[in-house]
PDB file of C-alpha atoms in Angstrom:
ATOM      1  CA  UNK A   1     106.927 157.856  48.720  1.00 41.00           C
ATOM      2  CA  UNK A   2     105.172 157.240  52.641  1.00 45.00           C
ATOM      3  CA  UNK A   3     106.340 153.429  53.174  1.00 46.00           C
ATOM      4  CA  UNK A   4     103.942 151.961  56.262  1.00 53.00           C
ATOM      5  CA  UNK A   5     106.432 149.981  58.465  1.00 57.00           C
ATOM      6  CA  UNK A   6     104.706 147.384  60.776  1.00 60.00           C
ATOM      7  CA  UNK A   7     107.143 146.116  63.715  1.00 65.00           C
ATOM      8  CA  UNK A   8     104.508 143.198  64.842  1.00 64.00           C
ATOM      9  CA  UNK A   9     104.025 141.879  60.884  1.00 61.00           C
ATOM     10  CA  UNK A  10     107.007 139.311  61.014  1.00 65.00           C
ATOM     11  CA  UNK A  11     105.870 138.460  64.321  1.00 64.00           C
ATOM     12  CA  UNK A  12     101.945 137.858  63.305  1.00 62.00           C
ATOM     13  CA  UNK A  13     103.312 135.635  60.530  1.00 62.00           C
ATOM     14  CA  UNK A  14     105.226 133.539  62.295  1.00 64.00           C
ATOM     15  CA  UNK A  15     102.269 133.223  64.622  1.00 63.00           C
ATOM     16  CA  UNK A  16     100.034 132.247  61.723  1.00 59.00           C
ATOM     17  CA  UNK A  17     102.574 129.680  60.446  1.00 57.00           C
ATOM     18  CA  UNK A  18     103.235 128.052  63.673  1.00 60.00           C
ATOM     19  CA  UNK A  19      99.404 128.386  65.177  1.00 59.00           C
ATOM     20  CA  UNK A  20      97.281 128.326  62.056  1.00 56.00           C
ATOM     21  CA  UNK A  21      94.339 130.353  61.203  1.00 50.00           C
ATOM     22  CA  UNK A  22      90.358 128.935  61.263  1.00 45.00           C
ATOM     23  CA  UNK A  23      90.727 129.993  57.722  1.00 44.00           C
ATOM     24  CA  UNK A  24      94.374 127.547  57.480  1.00 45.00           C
ATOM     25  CA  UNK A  25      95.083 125.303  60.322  1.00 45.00           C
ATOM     26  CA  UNK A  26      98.726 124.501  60.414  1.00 54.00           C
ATOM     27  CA  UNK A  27      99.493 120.807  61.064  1.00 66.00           C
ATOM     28  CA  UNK A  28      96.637 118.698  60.004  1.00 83.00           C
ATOM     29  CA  UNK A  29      94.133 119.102  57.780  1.00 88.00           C
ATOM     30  CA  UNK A  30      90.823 117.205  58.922  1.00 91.00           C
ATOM     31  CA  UNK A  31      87.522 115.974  57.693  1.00 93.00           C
ATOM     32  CA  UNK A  32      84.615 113.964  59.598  1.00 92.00           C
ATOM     33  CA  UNK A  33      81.868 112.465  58.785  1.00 93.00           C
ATOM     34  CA  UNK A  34      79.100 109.967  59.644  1.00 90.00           C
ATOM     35  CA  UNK A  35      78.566 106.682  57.436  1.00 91.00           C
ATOM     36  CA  UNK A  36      75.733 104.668  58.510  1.00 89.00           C
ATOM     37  CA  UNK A  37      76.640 103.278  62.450  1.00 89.00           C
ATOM     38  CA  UNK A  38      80.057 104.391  62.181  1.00 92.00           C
ATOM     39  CA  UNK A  39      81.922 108.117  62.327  1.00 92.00           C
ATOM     40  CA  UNK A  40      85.094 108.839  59.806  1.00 95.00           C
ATOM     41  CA  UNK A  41      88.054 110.918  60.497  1.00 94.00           C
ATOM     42  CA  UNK A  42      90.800 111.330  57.876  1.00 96.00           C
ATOM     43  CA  UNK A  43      93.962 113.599  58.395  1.00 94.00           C
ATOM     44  CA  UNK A  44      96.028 114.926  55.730  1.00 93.00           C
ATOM     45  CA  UNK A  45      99.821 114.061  56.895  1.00 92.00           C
ATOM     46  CA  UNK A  46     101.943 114.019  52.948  1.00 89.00           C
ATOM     47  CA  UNK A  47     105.142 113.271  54.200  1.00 86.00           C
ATOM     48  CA  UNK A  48     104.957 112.040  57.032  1.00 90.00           C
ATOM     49  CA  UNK A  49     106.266 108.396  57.978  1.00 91.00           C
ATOM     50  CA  UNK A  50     103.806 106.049  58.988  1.00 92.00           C
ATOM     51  CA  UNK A  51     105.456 104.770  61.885  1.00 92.00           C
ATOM     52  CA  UNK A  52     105.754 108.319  63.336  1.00 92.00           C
ATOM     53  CA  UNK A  53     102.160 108.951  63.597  1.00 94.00           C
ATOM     54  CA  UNK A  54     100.379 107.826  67.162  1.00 94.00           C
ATOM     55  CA  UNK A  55      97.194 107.781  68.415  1.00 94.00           C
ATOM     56  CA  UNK A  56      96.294 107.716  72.085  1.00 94.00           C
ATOM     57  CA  UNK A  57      92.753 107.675  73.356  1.00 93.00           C
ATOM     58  CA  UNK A  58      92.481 108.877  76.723  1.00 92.00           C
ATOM     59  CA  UNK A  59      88.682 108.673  77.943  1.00 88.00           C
ATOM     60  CA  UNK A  60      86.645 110.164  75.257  1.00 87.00           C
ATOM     61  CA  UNK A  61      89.990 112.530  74.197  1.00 91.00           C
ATOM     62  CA  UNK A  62      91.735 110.991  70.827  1.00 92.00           C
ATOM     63  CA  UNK A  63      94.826 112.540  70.361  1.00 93.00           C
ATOM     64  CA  UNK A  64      97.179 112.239  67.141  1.00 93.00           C
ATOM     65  CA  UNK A  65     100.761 113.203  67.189  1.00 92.00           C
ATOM     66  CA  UNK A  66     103.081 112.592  63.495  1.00 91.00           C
ATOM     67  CA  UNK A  67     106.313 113.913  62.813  1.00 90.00           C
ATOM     68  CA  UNK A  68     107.538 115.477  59.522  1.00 86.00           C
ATOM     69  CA  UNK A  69     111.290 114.785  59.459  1.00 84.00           C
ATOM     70  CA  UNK A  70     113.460 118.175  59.263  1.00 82.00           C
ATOM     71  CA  UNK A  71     114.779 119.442  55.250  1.00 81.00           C
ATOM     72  CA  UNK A  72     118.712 118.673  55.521  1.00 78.00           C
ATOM     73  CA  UNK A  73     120.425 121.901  57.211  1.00 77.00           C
ATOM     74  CA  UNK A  74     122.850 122.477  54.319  1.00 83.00           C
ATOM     75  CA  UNK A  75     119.686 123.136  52.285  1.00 79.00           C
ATOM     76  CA  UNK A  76     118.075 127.258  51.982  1.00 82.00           C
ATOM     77  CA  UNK A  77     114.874 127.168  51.539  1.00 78.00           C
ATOM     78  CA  UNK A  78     112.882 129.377  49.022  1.00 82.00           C
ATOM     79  CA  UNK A  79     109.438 128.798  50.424  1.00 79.00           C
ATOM     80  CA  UNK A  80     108.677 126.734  53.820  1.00 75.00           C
ATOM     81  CA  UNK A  81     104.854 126.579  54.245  1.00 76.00           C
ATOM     82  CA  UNK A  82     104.647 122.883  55.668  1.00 77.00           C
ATOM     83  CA  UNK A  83     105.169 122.240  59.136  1.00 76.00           C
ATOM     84  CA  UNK A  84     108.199 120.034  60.134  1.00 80.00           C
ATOM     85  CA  UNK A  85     108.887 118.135  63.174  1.00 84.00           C
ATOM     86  CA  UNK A  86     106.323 116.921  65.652  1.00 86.00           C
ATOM     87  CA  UNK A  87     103.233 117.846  65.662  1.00 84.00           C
ATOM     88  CA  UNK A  88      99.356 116.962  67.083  1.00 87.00           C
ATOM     89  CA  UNK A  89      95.797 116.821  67.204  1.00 90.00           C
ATOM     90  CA  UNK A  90      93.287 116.199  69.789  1.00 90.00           C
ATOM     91  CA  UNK A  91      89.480 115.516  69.051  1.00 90.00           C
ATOM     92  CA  UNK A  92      86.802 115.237  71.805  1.00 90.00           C
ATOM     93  CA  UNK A  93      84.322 112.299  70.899  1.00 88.00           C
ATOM     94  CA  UNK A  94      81.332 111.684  71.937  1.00 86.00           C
ATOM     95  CA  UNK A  95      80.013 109.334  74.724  1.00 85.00           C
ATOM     96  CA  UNK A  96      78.250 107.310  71.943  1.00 87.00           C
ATOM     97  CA  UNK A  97      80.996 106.476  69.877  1.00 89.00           C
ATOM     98  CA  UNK A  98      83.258 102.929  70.645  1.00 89.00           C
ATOM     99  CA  UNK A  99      86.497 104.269  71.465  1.00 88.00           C
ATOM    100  CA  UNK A 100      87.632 100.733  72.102  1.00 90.00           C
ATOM    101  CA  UNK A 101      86.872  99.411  68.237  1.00 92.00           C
ATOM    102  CA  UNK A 102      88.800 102.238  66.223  1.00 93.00           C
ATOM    103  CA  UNK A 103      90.329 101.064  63.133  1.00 95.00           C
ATOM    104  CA  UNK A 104      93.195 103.298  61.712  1.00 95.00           C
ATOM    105  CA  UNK A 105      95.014 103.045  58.441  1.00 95.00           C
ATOM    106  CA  UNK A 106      97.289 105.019  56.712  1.00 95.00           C
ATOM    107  CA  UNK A 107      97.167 105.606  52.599  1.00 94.00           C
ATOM    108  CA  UNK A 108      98.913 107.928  50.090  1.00 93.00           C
ATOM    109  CA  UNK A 109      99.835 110.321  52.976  1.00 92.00           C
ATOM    110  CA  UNK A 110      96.237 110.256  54.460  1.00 95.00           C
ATOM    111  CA  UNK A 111      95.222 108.798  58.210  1.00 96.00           C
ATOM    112  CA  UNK A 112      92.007 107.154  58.219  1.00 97.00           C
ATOM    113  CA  UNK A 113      89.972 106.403  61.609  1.00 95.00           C
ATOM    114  CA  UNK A 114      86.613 104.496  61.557  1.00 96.00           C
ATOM    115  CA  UNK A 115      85.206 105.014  64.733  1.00 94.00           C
ATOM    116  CA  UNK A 116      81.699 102.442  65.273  1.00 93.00           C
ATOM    117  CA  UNK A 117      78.769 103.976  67.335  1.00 88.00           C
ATOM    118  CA  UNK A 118      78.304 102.401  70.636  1.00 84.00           C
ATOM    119  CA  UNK A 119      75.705  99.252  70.515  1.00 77.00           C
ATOM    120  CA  UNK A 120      73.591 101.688  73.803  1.00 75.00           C
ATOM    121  CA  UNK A 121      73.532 104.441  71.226  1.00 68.00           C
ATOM    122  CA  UNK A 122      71.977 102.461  67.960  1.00 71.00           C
ATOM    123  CA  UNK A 123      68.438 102.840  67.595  1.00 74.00           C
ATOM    124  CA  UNK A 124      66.530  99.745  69.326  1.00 75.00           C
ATOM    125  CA  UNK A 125      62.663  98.887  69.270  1.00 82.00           C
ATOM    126  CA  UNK A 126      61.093  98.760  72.568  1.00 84.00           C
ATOM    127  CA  UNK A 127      57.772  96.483  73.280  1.00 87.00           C
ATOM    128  CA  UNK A 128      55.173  97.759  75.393  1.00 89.00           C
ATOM    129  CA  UNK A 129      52.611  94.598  77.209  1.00 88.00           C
ATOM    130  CA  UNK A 130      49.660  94.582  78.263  1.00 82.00           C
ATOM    131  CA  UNK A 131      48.164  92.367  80.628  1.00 74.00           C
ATOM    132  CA  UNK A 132      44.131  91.091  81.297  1.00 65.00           C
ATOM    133  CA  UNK A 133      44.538  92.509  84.758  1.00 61.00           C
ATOM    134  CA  UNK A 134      45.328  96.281  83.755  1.00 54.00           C
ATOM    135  CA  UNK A 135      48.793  95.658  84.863  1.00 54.00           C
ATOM    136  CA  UNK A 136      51.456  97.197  82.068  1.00 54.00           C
ATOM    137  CA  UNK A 137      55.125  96.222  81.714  1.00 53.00           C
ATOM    138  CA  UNK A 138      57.548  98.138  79.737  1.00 54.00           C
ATOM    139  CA  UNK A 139      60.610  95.772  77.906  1.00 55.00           C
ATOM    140  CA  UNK A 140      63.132  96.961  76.189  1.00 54.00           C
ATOM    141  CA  UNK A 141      65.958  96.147  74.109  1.00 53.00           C
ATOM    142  CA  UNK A 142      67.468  93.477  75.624  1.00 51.00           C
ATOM    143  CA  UNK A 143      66.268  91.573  78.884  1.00 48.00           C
ATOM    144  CA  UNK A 144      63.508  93.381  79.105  1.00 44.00           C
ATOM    145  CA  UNK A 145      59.722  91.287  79.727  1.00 42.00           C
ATOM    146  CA  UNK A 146      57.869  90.725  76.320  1.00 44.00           C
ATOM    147  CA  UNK A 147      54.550  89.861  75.936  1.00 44.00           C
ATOM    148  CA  UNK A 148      51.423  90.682  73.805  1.00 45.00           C
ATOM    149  CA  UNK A 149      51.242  94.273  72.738  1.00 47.00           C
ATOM    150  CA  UNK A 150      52.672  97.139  70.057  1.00 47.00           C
ATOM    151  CA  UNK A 151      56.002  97.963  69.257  1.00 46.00           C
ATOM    152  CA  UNK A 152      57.353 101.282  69.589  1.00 48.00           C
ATOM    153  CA  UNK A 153      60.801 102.318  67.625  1.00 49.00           C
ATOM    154  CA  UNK A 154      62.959 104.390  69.603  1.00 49.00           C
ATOM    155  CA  UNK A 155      65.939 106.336  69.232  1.00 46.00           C
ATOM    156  CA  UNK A 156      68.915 106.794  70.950  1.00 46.00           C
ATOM    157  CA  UNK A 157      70.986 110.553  71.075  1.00 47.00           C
ATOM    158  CA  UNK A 158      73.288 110.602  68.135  1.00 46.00           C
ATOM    159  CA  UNK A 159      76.927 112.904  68.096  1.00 45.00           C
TER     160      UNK A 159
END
């Protein structure tokens, strides 16, 4: 019998644990989505205390760090696929979203951020006037001079 002996395979799987894979990220799991004028983030974190996790939002950078408290040392494990200790997350956000009205909660092991789009990036109508002399004016939004004329709907760059 020709066994195949790999010195670098313990190594690669302790890589994969530690690092993740794109196929199996190690830390936190992650979904996002967009509802309506708001974005939704929830992180899977079973386990972890509550008042471990953090968030920090540095410019448009959110970054979430949570702790999984170590198994007692006495203990021999049999399997250990879930990461333990501290751990994080960063997620670059766009320029449209309000980073300073994120609501977080935390249920049944699962982080939930609601991130609202920015006011500037909601879609707005903008009026177009006309006056008798030829002379046009362009308002819009807010502040911007009204008078007789169409309406135009415009849209703003979305993430």
């Amino acid at each position: 019998m020709l066994m195949r002996t790999d010195p670098f395979r313990d190594f690669d799987r302790i890589t994969q644990q530690l690092l993740g894979t794109n196929a199996r990220p190690s830390a936190m799991l992650m979904d996002a989505w967009r509802d309506g004028d708001r974005f939704v983030v929830e992180f899977d974190l079973p386990g972890v205390d509550p008042g471990s996790v953090d968030l920090d939002v540095e410019r448009n950078v959110l970054t979430v760090t949570a702790q999984r408290p170590p198994v007692d040392d006495k203990s021999s494990f049999l399997a250990a696929e879930r990461p333990r200790g501290v751990f994080s997350r960063q997620l670059v956000l766009g320029d449209n979203l309000d980073l300073d009205r994120i609501e977080a909660g935390y249920r049944s092991g699962v982080l939930r951020l609601v991130i609202p789009v920015a006011e500037r990036a909601k879609p707005r109508k903008i009026t177009i006037s006309h006056g008798e002399t030829g002379d046009q004016a362009i308002g819009g939004g807010n502040g911007g001079r009204q008078g007789a004329g169409r309406t135009v709907e415009a849209s703003a760059a979305h993430a």
